Each structure stands twice: as structure tokens, then as C-alpha cells.
Coordinates of C-alpha atoms in Angstrom, one line a residue:
Chain A
X177 CA 108.1 98.2 203.0
X178 CA 110.5 97.9 200.1
X179 CA 109.5 99.8 197.0
X180 CA 111.1 99.1 193.6
X181 CA 110.4 101.7 190.9
X182 CA 111.3 101.4 187.3
X183 CA 111.4 104.3 184.9
X184 CA 110.1 104.6 182.3
X185 CA 107.2 102.1 182.3
X186 CA 106.8 102.4 178.6
X187 CA 109.6 102.9 176.1
X188 CA 109.2 103.1 172.3
X189 CA 112.4 103.5 170.4
X190 CA 113.8 103.2 167.0
X191 CA 116.2 100.6 165.9
X192 CA 119.8 101.7 166.2
X193 CA 119.2 104.1 169.1
X194 CA 120.5 103.9 172.7
X195 CA 118.5 104.2 175.8
X196 CA 118.6 103.5 179.6
X197 CA 116.0 102.0 181.9
X198 CA 116.3 103.0 185.6
X199 CA 115.5 101.0 188.6
X200 CA 115.4 102.6 192.0
X201 CA 114.8 100.8 195.3
X202 CA 114.1 102.0 198.8
X203 CA 116.1 99.8 201.1
X204 CA 119.5 98.4 201.5
X205 CA 120.3 95.4 199.3
X206 CA 123.4 94.2 197.6
X207 CA 121.6 91.9 195.1
X208 CA 119.6 93.0 192.1
X209 CA 118.4 91.0 189.1
X210 CA 117.2 91.9 185.7
X211 CA 114.6 89.7 183.9
X212 CA 113.1 89.8 180.4
X213 CA 109.5 88.6 179.7
X214 CA 108.1 88.1 176.3
X215 CA 104.3 88.3 175.9
X216 CA 102.6 85.3 177.4
X217 CA 105.9 83.8 178.5
X218 CA 107.8 83.3 181.7
X219 CA 110.7 85.3 183.0
X220 CA 114.2 84.9 181.5
X221 CA 117.1 85.8 183.7
X222 CA 119.4 88.5 182.1
X223 CA 121.7 89.7 184.8
X224 CA 122.6 89.0 188.4
X225 CA 124.3 91.9 190.1
X226 CA 125.8 91.0 193.5
X227 CA 127.8 93.9 194.7
X228 CA 128.2 97.7 194.5
X229 CA 129.8 98.7 191.3
X230 CA 128.9 95.5 189.5
X231 CA 128.6 95.8 185.7
X232 CA 127.6 93.1 183.4
X233 CA 127.2 93.1 179.6
X234 CA 125.5 90.7 177.2
X235 CA 125.2 91.7 173.6
X236 CA 123.4 95.0 173.3
X237 CA 122.5 95.1 177.0
X238 CA 124.6 96.3 179.9
X239 CA 123.5 96.4 183.5
X240 CA 125.1 98.2 186.5
X241 CA 124.4 98.5 190.2
X242 CA 125.1 101.4 192.6
X243 CA 124.1 100.2 196.0
X244 CA 124.8 103.5 197.7
X245 CA 122.4 105.3 195.4
X246 CA 120.1 102.3 195.4
X247 CA 120.0 102.5 191.7
X248 CA 120.5 100.0 188.8
X249 CA 120.5 100.8 185.2
X250 CA 119.9 98.7 182.1
X251 CA 121.5 100.3 179.1
X252 CA 120.4 99.4 175.6
X253 CA 122.9 100.0 172.8
X254 CA 121.9 100.2 169.1
X255 CA 118.5 98.6 169.7
X256 CA 117.1 95.9 167.4
X257 CA 113.5 94.7 167.1
X258 CA 114.4 91.4 168.9
X259 CA 114.8 93.3 172.1
X260 CA 111.1 94.2 172.2
X261 CA 109.9 92.8 175.5
X262 CA 109.1 93.7 179.1
X263 CA 112.1 94.2 181.4
X264 CA 111.8 93.8 185.1
X265 CA 114.3 94.6 187.8
X266 CA 114.0 92.7 191.1
X267 CA 115.6 93.3 194.5
X268 CA 116.6 90.6 196.9
X269 CA 115.3 91.3 200.4
X270 CA 115.7 89.4 203.7
X271 CA 112.5 88.0 205.1
X272 CA 113.9 87.5 208.6
X273 CA 116.2 89.2 211.1
X274 CA 118.7 86.4 210.7
X275 CA 119.1 87.2 207.1
X276 CA 118.7 83.6 205.9
X277 CA 115.6 83.7 203.9
X278 CA 115.0 86.0 201.0
X279 CA 112.4 87.0 198.5
X280 CA 112.5 89.0 195.3
X281 CA 110.5 92.3 195.1
X282 CA 109.9 93.2 191.5
X283 CA 109.3 96.6 189.8
X284 CA 106.3 97.1 187.6
X285 CA 108.3 96.4 184.5
X286 CA 109.3 98.5 181.4
X287 CA 107.5 97.6 178.2
X288 CA 110.1 98.2 175.5
X289 CA 109.0 98.4 171.8
X290 CA 111.7 98.7 169.2
X291 CA 110.4 100.1 165.9
X292 CA 112.1 99.6 162.5
Chain B
X1 CA 118.3 69.1 181.5
X2 CA 114.7 69.9 182.3
X3 CA 113.9 73.3 183.6
X4 CA 111.2 74.2 186.1
X5 CA 108.0 72.5 185.0
X6 CA 104.5 73.7 186.0
X7 CA 101.1 72.2 185.4
X8 CA 98.5 72.9 184.3
X9 CA 99.5 75.7 181.8
X10 CA 96.1 77.2 181.5
X11 CA 92.9 76.7 183.5
X12 CA 89.5 78.4 184.0
X13 CA 87.6 78.3 187.2
X14 CA 84.5 80.0 188.6
X15 CA 84.3 82.1 191.7
X16 CA 84.2 80.1 194.9
X17 CA 86.0 77.1 193.5
X18 CA 89.4 75.7 194.6
X19 CA 92.5 75.2 192.5
X20 CA 95.8 73.3 192.8
X21 CA 98.8 74.2 190.8
X22 CA 101.9 72.0 190.6
X23 CA 105.6 72.7 190.2
X24 CA 108.7 70.5 189.7
X25 CA 112.0 72.2 190.4
X26 CA 115.2 71.8 188.4
X27 CA 116.9 68.6 189.5
X28 CA 119.0 69.2 192.5
X29 CA 117.2 72.4 193.5
X30 CA 115.8 72.3 197.0
X31 CA 114.1 75.7 197.2
X32 CA 110.8 76.5 195.5
X33 CA 109.1 79.9 195.5
X34 CA 105.7 80.9 194.2
X35 CA 104.9 84.3 192.6
X36 CA 101.6 85.8 191.4
X37 CA 101.7 88.1 188.3
X38 CA 98.6 90.0 187.6
X39 CA 98.4 91.4 184.0
X40 CA 100.5 94.5 183.6
X41 CA 102.3 94.1 186.9
X42 CA 105.5 92.6 188.2
X43 CA 105.4 89.3 190.0
X44 CA 104.5 89.3 193.7
X45 CA 106.0 86.9 196.2
X46 CA 103.6 84.4 197.7
X47 CA 105.6 81.6 199.4
X48 CA 109.0 80.1 199.7
X49 CA 109.7 76.5 200.7
X50 CA 113.0 74.9 201.5
X51 CA 113.6 71.4 202.6
X52 CA 109.8 70.9 202.9
X53 CA 109.4 73.8 205.3
X54 CA 107.8 77.2 204.7
X55 CA 110.5 79.8 204.9
X56 CA 108.6 82.9 203.9
X57 CA 105.1 84.1 203.1
X58 CA 104.0 87.2 201.2
X59 CA 101.1 89.4 201.9
X60 CA 98.4 87.0 200.7
X61 CA 95.2 85.8 202.5
X62 CA 94.9 82.5 204.2
X63 CA 93.0 81.2 201.1
X64 CA 96.5 80.7 199.7
X65 CA 98.4 77.7 200.9
X66 CA 101.3 75.6 199.7
X67 CA 103.4 72.6 200.5
X68 CA 106.6 70.9 199.3
X69 CA 107.0 67.2 199.0
X70 CA 110.0 65.0 199.8
X71 CA 111.1 65.1 196.1
X72 CA 111.1 68.9 196.4
X73 CA 108.1 69.4 194.0
X74 CA 105.5 71.8 195.3
X75 CA 101.8 72.5 195.1
X76 CA 100.0 75.9 195.5
X77 CA 96.4 75.8 196.6
X78 CA 93.9 78.6 196.4
X79 CA 90.5 78.2 198.0
X80 CA 87.3 80.3 197.5
X81 CA 88.6 81.8 194.3
X82 CA 87.9 85.5 193.6
X83 CA 87.9 87.3 190.3
X84 CA 91.0 89.1 191.5
X85 CA 92.9 85.8 191.7
X86 CA 93.1 85.7 187.9
X87 CA 96.8 85.8 187.2
X88 CA 99.9 84.0 185.9
X89 CA 101.3 81.9 188.8
X90 CA 105.0 81.4 188.5
X91 CA 107.1 78.8 190.3
X92 CA 110.8 79.4 190.7
X93 CA 113.5 77.1 192.0
X94 CA 117.0 77.7 193.3
X95 CA 119.8 75.7 194.8
X96 CA 119.6 77.1 198.3
X97 CA 117.1 79.0 200.3
X98 CA 119.2 82.1 200.3
X99 CA 118.7 83.8 196.9
X100 CA 122.3 84.8 196.3
X101 CA 122.0 83.5 192.8
X102 CA 119.5 83.2 190.1
X103 CA 115.9 82.1 190.5
X104 CA 114.9 79.9 187.6
X105 CA 111.2 80.4 186.6
X106 CA 108.8 78.0 185.1
X107 CA 106.5 78.9 182.2
X108 CA 103.7 79.5 184.7
X109 CA 100.1 78.5 185.2
X110 CA 97.6 81.0 183.8
X111 CA 94.5 81.0 185.9
X112 CA 91.3 82.7 184.8
X113 CA 88.5 83.1 187.3
X114 CA 85.0 83.8 185.9

């Protein structure tokens, strides 16, 4: 069964600092997603990574995918308080041998707190 | 344009009762998926429906069932509720059944079982 592991699960950082969240997964997949969730809210799509070597950036966040290493990273540059949230990575996995139906398997999430 | 809408937003039930949660996908989206998110965990896949047919089911007991209607809206039913069913239930829609793009999530239905 697919395992998706995020590291760290809890991250407390100061404003202005840089840090990276890691997402490892245990089976072959070319599609990985990053979501943000604020307390009591739903999931907001941040990045869709669809191929090996994909890199996407939005503001202070940059995500990358290495399908050979089965690793994705979410890099935070010069953190600000507004980035405080829980970040999830999710891997797209086929549910059937024909490869036509998929489900997302999520990691446990990384709770990010950015302190002034 | 309206996003994915879910109802009710909050509800409280007692053990043994039954609950029905509703979801309307984004206009034009034909695939609906349901996820359960227990506090402090990532969402877990329950069902996917496409063109009114079940296309996938996660590791949940038969107490969980769902259906999709001709207008692509969906209902999730949970019978014989247990305390452990307390969670945020998320509905997500996408254009096609193959998730090569984004899943768009609704705000969720928060179920508390007492």
C-alpha cells in the first residue's frame, strides 16, 4: 500500500527565515499535489506537479518533484506570518490495472507556524 | 462561478444514527470524490463517482455508501454511526475521472458523533 510521509510534521520558524518541507512516497507516480489548509477550513490547491523535474513557484513558495527519488519538496523563502497553516502533499495513484481511475493519498500534513 | 458546495456545514449526531451529506460539484465537472479527514490527519479517500457510476472505493466499511445523481451532485451516507466517524467530510470535484489535474475541494461537512 502506498505510503506518503511528510517531514517535519511540525515546523516553527521565524519570519524571514527559509525552510524546506519534504514529502516522500513509496510507489511510482508522476503526479503530486501540494495543498494548504487553514484551521477549520478546506483544502486550497497550491501546486500541481505532473512530471519528473517539475518545478513551480508562487510567491514565497516553490515546489519540486523528483519521481526517481520519489521525493517532492516545498521550499519556503523569507517566511511571513500569513504562511502559517498546515501543508499537505498528496500523490495520485491508480485504483485499477487499466490506469483509468485515480485517488489521492495524502501525507499527515506539516503544521507550519511562522513567528514574528 | 460557484465552487464545490457542501451541506450541511456542521452537524451533531448520536451513535447508531444515520447521516446524509450532500455535495454539488463545480459546473461542468462530472467527477466527484469523497474524503474523510480526522482531526490532525490528512484526508483519506472514501469514494469516487464519475458519470453516476462508482469508480473507486477506499478502505471503509459497508456502512459508508454514496451515489451520484444525473446533475452530477452526490450524496454520502453513513449508517450506524460510531464515535470514530467524527471527522470533516470533504467533497472534491474534477473535470474528468482521471485526476491528472487539480481536485477542487468544498468547505466540508463537520460531523460530530456523540
